[in-house]
Coordinates of C-alpha atoms in Angstrom, one line a residue:
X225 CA 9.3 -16.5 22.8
X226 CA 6.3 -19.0 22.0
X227 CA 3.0 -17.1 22.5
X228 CA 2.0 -19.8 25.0
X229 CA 4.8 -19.1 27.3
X230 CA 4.1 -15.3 26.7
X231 CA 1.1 -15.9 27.9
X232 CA 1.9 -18.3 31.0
X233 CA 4.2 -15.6 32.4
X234 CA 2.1 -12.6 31.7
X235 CA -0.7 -14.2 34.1
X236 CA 2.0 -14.1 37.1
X237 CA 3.9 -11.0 36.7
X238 CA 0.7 -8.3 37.5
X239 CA -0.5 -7.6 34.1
X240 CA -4.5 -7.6 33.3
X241 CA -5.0 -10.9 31.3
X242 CA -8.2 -13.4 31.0
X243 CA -5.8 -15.9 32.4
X244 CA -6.3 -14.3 36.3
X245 CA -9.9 -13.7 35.4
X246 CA -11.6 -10.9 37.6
X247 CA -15.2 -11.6 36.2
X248 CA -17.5 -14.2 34.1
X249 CA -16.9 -13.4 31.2
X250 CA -13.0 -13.6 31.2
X251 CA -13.9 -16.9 33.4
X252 CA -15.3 -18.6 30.3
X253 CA -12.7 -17.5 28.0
X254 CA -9.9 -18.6 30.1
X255 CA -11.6 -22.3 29.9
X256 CA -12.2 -21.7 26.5
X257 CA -9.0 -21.3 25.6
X258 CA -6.9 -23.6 27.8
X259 CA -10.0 -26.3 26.1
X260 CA -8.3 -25.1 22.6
X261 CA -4.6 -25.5 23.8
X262 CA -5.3 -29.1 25.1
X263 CA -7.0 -30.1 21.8
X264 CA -4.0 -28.0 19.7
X265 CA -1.6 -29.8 22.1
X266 CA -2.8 -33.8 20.8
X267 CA -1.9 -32.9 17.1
X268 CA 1.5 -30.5 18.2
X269 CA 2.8 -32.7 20.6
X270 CA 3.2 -35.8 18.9
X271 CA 4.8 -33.6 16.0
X272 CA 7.4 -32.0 18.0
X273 CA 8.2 -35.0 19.8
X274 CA 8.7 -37.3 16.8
X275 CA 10.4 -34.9 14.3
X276 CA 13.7 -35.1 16.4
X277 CA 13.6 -39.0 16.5
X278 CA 12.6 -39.0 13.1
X279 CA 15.2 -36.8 11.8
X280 CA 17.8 -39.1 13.9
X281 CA 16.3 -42.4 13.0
X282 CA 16.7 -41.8 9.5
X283 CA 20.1 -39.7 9.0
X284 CA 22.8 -40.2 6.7
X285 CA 25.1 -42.9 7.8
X286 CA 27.6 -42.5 5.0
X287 CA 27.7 -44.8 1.8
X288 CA 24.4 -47.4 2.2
X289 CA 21.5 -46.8 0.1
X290 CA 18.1 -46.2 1.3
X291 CA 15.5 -48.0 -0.3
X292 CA 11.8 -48.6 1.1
X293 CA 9.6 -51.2 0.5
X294 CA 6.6 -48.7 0.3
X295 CA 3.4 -50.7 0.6
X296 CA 0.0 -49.4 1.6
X297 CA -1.9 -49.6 4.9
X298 CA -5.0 -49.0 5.7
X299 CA -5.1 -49.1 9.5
X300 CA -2.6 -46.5 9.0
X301 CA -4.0 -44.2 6.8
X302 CA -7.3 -44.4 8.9
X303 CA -5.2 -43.5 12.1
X304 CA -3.1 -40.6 10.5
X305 CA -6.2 -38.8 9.1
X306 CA -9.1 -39.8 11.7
X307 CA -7.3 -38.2 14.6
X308 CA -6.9 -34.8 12.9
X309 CA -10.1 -35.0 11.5
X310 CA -11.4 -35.7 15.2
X311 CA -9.8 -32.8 16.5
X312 CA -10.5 -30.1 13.7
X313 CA -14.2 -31.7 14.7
X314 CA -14.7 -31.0 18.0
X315 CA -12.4 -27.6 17.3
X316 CA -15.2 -26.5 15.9
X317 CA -18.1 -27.4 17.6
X318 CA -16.4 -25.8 20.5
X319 CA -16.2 -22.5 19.0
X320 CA -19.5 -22.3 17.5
X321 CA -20.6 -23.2 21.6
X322 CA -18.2 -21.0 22.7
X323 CA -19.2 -18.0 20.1
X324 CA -22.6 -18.4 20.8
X325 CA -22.3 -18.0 24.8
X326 CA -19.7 -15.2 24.8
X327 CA -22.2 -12.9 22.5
X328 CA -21.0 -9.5 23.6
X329 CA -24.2 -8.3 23.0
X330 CA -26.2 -11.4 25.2
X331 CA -27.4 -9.6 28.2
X332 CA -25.6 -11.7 31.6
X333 CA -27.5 -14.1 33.6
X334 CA -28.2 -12.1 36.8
X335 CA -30.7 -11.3 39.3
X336 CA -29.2 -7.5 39.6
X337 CA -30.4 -5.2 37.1
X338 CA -27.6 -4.1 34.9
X339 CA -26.1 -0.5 34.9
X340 CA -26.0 1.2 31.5
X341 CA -23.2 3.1 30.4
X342 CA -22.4 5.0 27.1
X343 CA -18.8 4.5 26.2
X344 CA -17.6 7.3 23.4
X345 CA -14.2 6.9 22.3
X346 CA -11.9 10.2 21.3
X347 CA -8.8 11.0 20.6
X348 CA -7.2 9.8 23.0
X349 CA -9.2 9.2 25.9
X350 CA -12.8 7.3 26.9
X351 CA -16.5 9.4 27.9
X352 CA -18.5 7.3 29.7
X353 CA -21.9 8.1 30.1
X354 CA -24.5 7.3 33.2
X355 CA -27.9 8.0 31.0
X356 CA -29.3 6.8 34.4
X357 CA -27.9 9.0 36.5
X358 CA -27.0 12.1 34.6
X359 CA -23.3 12.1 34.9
X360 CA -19.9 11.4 33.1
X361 CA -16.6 10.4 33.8
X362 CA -13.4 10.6 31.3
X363 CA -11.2 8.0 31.3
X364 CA -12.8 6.1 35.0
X365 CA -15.7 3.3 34.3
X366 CA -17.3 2.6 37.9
X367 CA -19.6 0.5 38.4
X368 CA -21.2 -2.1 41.1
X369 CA -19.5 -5.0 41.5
X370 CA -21.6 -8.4 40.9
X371 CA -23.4 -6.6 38.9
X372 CA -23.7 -6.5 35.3
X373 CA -22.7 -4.0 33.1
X374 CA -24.3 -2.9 30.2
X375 CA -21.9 -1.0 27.9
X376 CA -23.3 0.6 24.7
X377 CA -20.2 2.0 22.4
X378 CA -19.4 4.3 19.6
X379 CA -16.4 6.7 18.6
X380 CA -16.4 10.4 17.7
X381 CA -13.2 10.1 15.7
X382 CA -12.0 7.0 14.1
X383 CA -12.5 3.2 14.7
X384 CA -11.2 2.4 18.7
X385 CA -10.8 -1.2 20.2
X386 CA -12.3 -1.2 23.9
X387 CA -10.9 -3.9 26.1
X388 CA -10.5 -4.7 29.6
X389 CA -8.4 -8.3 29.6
X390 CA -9.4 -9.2 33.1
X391 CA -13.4 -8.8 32.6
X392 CA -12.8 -10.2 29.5
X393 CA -13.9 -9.3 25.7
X394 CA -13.0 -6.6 23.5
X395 CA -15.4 -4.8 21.0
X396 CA -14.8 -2.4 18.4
X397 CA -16.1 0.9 18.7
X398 CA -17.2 2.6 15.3
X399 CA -18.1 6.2 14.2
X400 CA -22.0 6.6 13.3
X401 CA -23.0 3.0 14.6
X402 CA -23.2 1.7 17.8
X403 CA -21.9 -1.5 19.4
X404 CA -22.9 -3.4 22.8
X405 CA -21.0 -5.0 25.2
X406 CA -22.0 -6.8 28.7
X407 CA -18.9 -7.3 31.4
X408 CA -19.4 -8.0 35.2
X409 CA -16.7 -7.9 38.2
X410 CA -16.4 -11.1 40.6
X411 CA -15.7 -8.5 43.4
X412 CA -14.3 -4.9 43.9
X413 CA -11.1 -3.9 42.0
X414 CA -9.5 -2.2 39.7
X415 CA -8.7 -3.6 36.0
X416 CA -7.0 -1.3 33.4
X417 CA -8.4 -0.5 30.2
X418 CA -7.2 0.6 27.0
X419 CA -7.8 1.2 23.4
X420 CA -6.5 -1.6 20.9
X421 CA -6.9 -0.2 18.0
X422 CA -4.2 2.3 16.7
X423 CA -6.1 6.1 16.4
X424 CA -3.4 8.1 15.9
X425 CA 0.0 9.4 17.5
X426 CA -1.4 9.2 21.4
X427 CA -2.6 5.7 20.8
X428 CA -0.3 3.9 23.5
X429 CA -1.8 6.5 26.3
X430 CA -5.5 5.9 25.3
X431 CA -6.0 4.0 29.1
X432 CA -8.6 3.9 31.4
X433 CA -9.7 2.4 34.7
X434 CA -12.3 0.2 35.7
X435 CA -13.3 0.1 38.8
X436 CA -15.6 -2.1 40.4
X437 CA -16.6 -0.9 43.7
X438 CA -19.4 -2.4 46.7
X439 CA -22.5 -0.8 46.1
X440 CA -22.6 1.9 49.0
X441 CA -18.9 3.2 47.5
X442 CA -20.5 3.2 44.1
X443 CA -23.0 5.6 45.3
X444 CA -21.0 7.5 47.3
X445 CA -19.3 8.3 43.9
X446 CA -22.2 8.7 42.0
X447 CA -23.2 11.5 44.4
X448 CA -19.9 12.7 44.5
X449 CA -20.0 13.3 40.2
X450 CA -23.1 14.8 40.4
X451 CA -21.7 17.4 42.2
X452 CA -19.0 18.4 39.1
X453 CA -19.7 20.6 36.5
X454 CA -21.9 19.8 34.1
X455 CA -20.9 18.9 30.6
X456 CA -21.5 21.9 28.4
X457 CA -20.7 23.6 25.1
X458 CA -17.3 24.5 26.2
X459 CA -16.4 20.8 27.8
X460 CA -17.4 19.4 24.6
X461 CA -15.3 21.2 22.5
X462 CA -12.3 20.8 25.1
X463 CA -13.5 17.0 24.7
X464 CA -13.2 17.0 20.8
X465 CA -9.8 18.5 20.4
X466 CA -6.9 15.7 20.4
X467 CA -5.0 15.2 23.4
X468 CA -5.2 12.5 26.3
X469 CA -7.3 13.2 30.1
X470 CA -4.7 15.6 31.4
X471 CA -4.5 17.8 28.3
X472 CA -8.4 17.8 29.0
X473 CA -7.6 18.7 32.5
X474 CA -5.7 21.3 31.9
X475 CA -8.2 22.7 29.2
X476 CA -10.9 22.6 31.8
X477 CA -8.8 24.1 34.3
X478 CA -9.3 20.8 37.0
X479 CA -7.2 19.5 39.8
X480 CA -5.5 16.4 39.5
X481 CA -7.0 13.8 36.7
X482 CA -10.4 12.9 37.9
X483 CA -12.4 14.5 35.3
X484 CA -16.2 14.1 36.4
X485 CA -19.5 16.2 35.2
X486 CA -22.6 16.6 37.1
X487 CA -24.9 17.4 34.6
X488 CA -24.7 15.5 30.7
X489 CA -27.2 16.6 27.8
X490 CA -29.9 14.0 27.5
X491 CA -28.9 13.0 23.7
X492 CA -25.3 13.4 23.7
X493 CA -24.5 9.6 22.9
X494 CA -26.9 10.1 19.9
X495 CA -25.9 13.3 18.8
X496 CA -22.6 12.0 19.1
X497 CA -23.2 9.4 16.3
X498 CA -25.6 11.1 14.3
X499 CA -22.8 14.4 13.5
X500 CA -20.0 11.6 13.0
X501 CA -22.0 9.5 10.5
X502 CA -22.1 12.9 8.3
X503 CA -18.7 14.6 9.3
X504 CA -16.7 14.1 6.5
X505 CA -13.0 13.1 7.0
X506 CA -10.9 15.7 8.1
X507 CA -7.5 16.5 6.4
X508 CA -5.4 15.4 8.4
X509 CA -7.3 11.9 9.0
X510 CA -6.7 11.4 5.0
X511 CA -3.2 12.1 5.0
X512 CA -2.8 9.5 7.9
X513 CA -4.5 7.1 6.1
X514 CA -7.1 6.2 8.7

């Protein structure tokens, strides 16, 4: 199947994609890239169209003898290379523009203050961080809709990939470093999230939800997480043994799968980078190969 029509029918069948953008970011890359198809499409289409008609045009017709008067021409040598050379041009300046303005670490132009979040990737499932607010979720980002969010990202394990397609974006989230990325929702929803990056045998259930909620329902939440149990010594360990949210809930001994904490050590997201940047590889990390 050509990745174009992949795409076309993954944008009407339900799935998160940039193509049914849910915020601006997504937005721009859905013009972006249907900019990049249309340009693509000038130098493909004549291609496709006149490699059949070529191909008949000049087929074997049995005995005669081909023989060309070749002679050259420069109206068309200057048409076969300029319109190429036009296109590859304005290819370009289009994604130095288009690089430029979808910085994931350029702040969004709002009038709202942004909500900061710490994202922390594990095997196999998200921490996010309300330094704000003094809470935590596992594997739930909510936030305000029309607002922007301001997500800073690192892992405790190995590289992770965080993307949700229909805010657009994805960003690589690295052990000892930190990485930024800014997302906003057009209006209240739910977007799924996952981890593109393979981590390990409980990659394809690394998932999470985004949800973007009205602003009383965010704080309605908000209150409601503060009211968990905090995030302490033993959560933190149940947090850094492999296994995806439910194992975690089972660990902690929770109800369903919303895993929430009311109370979050002030330097977590730090401490969290500083002991991976020194950790050294554990065993069975090297004899994966990752």
């Amino acid at each position: 199947m050509p990745p174009l029509t992949a795409f076309l029918l993954l944008s009407g069948c339900g799935v998160d994609t940039f193509l049914d953008p849910q915020g601006p970011v997504a937005a721009q890359q859905r013009t972006h890239f249907w900019l990049v198809t249309a340009l693509m499409a000038l130098v493909v289409l004549p291609v496709l169209t006149l490699t059949p008609w070529l191909i008949w045009r000049y087929r074997d017709r049995g005995g005669a003898d081909y023989e060309p008067r070749w002679a050259f021409s420069r109206a068309w040598e200057v048409a076969l290379w300029s319109g190429p050379a036009l296109v590859v041009t304005v290819l370009a300046a289009l994604l130095w523009i288009n690089t430029t303005r979808l910085d994931p670490y350029a702040p969004l132009v709002s009038d709202a203050d942004p909500l900061r979040v710490q994202a922390v990737g594990y095997d196999w499932k998200w921490l996010f961080l309300y330094p704000d607010l003094g809470i935590a979720s596992v594997d739930l980002l909510a936030f305000p809709a029309a607002r922007p969010l301001e997500i800073e990202l690192t892992s405790a394990t190995v590289m992770q990939s965080f993307f949700v397609p229909a805010l657009g974006s994805q960003i690589y989230a690295m052990g000892g470093m930190s990485t930024w990325l800014h997302l906003e929702a057009d209006a209240p929803g739910r977007f799924g999230g996952e981890n593109s990056q393979y981590n390990g045998k409980g990659f394809h259930m690394q998932k999470f939800e985004a949800v973007a909620m009205d602003d009383e329902a965010f704080e309605a939440w908000a209150r409601h997480a503060a009211t968990a149990p905090a995030l302490d010594a033993a959560a933190l360990e149940a947090l850094g043994r492999e296994g995806v949210a439910s194992d975690l809930a089972r660990a902690l001994d929770r109800q369903g799968n919303e895993i929430l904490f009311g109370g979050v050590p002030d330097d977590l997201f730090a401490r969290v980078m500083s002991e991976t940047a020194k950790a050294p590889m554990a065993a069975h990390d090297r004899a994966a190969g990752r």
